[in-house]
Tab-separated table of C-alpha atoms in Angstrom:
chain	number	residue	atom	x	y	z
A	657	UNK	CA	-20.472	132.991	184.300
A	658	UNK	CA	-20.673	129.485	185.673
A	659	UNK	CA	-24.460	128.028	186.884
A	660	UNK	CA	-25.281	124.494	187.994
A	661	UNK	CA	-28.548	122.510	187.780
A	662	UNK	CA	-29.185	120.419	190.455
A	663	UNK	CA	-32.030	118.265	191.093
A	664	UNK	CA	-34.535	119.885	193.786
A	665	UNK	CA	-35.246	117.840	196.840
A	666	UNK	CA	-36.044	116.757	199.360
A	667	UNK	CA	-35.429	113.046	198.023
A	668	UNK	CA	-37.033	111.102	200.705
A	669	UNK	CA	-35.484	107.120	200.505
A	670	UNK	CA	-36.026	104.030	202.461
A	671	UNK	CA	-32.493	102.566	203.775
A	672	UNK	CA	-30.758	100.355	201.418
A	673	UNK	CA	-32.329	101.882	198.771
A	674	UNK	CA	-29.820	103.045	195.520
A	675	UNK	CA	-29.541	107.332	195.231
A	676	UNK	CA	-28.871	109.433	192.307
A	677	UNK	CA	-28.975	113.168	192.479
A	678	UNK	CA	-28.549	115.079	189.527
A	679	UNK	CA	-25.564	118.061	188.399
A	680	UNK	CA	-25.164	119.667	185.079
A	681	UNK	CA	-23.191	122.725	184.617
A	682	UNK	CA	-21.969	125.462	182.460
A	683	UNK	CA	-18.870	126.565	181.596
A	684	UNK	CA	-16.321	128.495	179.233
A	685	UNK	CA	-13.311	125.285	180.014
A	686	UNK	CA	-13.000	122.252	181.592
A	687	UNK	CA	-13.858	123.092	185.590
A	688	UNK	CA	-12.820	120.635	188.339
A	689	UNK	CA	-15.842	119.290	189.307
A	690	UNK	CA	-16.779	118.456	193.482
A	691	UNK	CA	-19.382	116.997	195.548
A	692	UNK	CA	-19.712	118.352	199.098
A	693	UNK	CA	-22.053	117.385	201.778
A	694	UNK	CA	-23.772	119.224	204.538
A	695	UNK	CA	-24.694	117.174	207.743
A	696	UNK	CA	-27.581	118.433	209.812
A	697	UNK	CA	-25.770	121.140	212.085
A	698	UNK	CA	-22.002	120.980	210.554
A	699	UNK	CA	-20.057	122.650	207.921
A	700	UNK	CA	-19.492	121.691	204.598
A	701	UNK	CA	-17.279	118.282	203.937
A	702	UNK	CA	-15.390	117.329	200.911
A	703	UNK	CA	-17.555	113.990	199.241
A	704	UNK	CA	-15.618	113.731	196.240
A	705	UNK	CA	-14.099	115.572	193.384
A	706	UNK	CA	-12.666	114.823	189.624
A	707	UNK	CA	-10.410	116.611	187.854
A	708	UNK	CA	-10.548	116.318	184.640
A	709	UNK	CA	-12.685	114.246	182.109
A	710	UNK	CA	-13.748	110.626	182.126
A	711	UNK	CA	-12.220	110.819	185.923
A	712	UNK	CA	-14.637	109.106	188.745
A	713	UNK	CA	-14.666	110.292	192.353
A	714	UNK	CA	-15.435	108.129	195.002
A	715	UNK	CA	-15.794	107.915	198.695
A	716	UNK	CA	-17.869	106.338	201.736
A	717	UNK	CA	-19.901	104.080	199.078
A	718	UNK	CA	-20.689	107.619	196.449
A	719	UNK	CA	-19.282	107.916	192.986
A	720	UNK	CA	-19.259	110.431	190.138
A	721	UNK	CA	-17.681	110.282	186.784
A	722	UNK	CA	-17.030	113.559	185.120
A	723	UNK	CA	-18.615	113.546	181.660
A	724	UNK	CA	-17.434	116.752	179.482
A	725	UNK	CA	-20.043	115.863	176.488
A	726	UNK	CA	-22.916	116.295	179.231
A	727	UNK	CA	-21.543	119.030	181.157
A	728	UNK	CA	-22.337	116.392	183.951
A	729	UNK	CA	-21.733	115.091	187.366
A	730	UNK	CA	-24.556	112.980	188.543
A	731	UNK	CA	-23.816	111.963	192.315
A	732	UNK	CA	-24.685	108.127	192.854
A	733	UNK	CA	-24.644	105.462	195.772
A	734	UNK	CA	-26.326	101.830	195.713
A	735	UNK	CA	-27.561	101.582	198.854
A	736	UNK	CA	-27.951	104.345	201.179
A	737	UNK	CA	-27.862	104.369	205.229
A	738	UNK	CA	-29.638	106.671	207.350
A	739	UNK	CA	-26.755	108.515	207.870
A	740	UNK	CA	-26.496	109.855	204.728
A	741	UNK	CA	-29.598	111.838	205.529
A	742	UNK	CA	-28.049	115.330	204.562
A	743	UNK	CA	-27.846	117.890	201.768
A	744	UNK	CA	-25.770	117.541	198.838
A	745	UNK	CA	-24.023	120.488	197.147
A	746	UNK	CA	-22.433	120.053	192.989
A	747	UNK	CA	-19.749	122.462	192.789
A	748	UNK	CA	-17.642	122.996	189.476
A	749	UNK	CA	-14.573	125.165	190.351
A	750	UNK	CA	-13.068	126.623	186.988
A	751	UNK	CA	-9.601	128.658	186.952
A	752	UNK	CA	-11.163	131.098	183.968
A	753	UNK	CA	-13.509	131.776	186.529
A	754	UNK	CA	-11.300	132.701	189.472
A	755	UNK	CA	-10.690	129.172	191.383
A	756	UNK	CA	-14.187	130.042	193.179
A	757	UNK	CA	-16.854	127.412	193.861
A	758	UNK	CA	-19.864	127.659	192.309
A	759	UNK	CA	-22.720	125.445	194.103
A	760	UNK	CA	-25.717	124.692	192.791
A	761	UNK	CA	-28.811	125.207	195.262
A	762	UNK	CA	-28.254	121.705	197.136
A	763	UNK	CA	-30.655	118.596	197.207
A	764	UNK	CA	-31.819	117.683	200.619
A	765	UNK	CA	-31.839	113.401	200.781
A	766	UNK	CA	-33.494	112.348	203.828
A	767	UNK	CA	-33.218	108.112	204.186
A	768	UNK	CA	-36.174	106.742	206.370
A	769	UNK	CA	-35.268	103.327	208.267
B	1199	UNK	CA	-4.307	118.693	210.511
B	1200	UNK	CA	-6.520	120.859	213.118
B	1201	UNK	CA	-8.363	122.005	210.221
B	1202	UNK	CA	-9.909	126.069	209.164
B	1203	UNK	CA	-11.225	127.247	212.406
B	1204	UNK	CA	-13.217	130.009	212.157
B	1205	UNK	CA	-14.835	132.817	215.289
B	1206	UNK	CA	-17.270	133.394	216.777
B	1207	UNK	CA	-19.776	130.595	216.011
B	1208	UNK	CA	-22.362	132.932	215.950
B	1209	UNK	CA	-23.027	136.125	216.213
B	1210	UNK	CA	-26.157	138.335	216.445
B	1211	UNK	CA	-25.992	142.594	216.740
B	1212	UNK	CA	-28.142	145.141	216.091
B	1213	UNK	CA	-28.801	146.515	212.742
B	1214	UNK	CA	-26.159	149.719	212.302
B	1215	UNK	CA	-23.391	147.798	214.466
B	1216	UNK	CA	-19.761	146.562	212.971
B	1217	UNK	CA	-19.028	142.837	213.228
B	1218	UNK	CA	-15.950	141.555	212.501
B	1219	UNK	CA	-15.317	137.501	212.077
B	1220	UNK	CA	-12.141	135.636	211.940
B	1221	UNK	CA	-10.654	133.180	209.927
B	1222	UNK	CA	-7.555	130.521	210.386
B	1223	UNK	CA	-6.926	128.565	207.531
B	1224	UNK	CA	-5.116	124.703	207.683
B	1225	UNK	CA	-1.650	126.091	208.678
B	1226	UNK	CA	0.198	125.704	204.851
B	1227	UNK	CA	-2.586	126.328	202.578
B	1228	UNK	CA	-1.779	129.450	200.738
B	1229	UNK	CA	-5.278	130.732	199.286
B	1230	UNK	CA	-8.350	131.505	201.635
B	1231	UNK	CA	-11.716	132.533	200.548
B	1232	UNK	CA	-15.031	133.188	202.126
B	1233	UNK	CA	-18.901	132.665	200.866
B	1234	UNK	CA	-21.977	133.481	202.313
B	1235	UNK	CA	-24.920	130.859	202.696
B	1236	UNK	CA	-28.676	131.666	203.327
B	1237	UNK	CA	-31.083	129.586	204.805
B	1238	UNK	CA	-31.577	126.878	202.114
B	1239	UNK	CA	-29.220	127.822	199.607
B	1240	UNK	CA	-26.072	127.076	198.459
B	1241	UNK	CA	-22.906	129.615	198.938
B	1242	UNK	CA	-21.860	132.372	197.153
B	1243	UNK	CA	-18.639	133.150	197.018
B	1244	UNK	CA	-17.648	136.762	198.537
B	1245	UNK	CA	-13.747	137.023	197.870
B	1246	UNK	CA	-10.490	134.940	197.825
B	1247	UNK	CA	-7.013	135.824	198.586
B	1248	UNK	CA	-3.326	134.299	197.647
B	1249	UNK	CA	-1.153	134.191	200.451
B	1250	UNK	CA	-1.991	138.131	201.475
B	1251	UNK	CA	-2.774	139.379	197.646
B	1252	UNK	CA	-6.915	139.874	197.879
B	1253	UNK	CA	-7.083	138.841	194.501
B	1254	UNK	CA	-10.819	138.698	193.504
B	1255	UNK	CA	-14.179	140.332	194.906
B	1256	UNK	CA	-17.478	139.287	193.784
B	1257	UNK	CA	-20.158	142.088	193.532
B	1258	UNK	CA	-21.918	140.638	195.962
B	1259	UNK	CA	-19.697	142.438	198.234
B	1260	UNK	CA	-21.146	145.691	198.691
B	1261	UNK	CA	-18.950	148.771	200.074
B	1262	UNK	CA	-19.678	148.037	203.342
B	1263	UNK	CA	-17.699	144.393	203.733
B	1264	UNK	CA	-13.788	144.716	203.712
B	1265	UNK	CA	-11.713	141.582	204.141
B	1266	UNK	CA	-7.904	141.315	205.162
B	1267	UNK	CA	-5.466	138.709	205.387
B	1268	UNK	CA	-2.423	140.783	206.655
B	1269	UNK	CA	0.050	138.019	207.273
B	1270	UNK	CA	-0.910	135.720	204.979
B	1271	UNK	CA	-2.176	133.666	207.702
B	1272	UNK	CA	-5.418	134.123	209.193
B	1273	UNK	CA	-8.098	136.463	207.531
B	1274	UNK	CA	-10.914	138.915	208.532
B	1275	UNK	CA	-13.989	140.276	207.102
B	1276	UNK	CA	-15.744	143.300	208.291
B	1277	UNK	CA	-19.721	143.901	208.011
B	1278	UNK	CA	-20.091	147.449	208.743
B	1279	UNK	CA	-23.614	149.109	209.419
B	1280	UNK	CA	-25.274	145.751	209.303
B	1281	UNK	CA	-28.460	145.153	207.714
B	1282	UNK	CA	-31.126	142.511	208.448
B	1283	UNK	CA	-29.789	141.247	204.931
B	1284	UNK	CA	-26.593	140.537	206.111
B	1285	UNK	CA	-28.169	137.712	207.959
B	1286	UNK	CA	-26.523	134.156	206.912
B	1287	UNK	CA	-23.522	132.024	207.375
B	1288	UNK	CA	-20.506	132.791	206.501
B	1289	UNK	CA	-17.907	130.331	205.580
B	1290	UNK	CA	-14.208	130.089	205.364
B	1291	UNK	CA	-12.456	127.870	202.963
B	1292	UNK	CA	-8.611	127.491	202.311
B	1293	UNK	CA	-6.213	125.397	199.753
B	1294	UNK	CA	-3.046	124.857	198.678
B	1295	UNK	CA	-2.359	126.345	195.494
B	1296	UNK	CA	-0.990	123.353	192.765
B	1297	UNK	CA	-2.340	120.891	194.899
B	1298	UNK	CA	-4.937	118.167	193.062
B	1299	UNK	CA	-7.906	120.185	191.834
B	1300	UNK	CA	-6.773	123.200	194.492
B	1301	UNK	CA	-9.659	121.855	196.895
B	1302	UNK	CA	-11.090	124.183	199.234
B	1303	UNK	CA	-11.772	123.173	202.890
B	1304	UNK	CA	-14.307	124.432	204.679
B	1305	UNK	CA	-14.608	125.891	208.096
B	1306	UNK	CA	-18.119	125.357	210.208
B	1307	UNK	CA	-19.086	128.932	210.162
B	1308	UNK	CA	-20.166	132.139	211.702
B	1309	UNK	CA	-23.824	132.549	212.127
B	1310	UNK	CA	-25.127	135.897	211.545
B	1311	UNK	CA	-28.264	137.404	212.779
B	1312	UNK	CA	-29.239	140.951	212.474
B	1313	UNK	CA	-32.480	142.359	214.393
């Protein structure tokens, strides 16, 4: 089935500072890929998502660009607030595969003033 | 857009004791699914439906959990005997089939503890 690698935190920043956290993946097509981020004490939120190949996802200052030859979907920002203290969940949703989510284990990024 | 609402918050029982949680998806999204998250890990999916169809299970879910979605509407899924390993959050997720990437929503999520 379907596994992600993500890169194990906590990632521990100083504001302003530029993020990347790390997502490869495995799969038997071409999944949609998503980012989704957990806020300390709230439910998951949709961060982004791509579709198909080449495609880059953005929102609230993050990008990802979907690259099929690397199976990968490295999360990025260039300069991070403390607000985006949180943990960060790659999730590659394949139709072969049922249209479930598969998250990797998270990466906890905690951004210091 | 009020969003998937999901009930109770939280929940804790005794080991042995039925819980049931419920599920309201965004009112026109057509598929529904719930996962299960432990403490500092990321979800696992449990089981999906379309519109009422359950339409995939993982194995995860063991003979005790039963889910419904009767209407097609709102959903519920049944621990019965609970175990201390039943213990986690579980989350609700809906989306509307043929929509970009069919992206799933998330509800905030019952917490379950079992003593």
């Amino acid at each position: 089935g379907d596994s992600v690698t993500q890169m194990e935190g906590p990632v521990t920043l100083s504001e302003e500072a530029f993020l990347t956290i790390n997502c490869t993946y495995t799969a038997t097509g071409y999944p949609s890929l998503f980012w989704y981020v957990q806020y300390p004490g709230e439910g998951l939120q949709l961060l982004l998502k791509a579709t198909k190949a080449d495609d880059k996802g953005s929102n609230k200052g993050f990008e990802a660009t979907y690259r099929k030859e690397t199976t990968s979907f490295h999360l990025e920002k260039g300069s991070v607030q403390v607000s985006d203290s949180a943990v960060y969940f790659c999730a590659p949703k394949e139709l072969a595969a049922g249209n479930k989510l598969t998250f990797g284990g998270g990466t906890r990024v905690l951004v210091k003033p | 857009d009020t969003g998937v609402s999901q009930d109770p918050r939280h929940k804790i029982t005794k080991r042995g004791q039925n819980v049931t949680f419920r599920c309201d998806p965004i009112s026109e999204h057509n598929r529904l699914y719930w996962y299960r998250q432990t403490l500092g890990q990321g979800p696992e999916f449990l089981t999906y439906f379309q519109n009422e169809a359950q339409l995939e299970k993982s194995r995860l879910l063991s003979d005790r959990f039963s889910a419904e979605r009767p209407k097609g509407s709102f959903s519920t899924l049944e621990i019965q005997r609970t175990e201390q390993g039943d213990s986690a959050m579980y989350l609700c997720a809906s989306s509307l089939v043929n929509s970009p990437g069919d992206t799933q929503y998330f509800g905030p999520g019952t917490r379950l503890t079992v003593l």
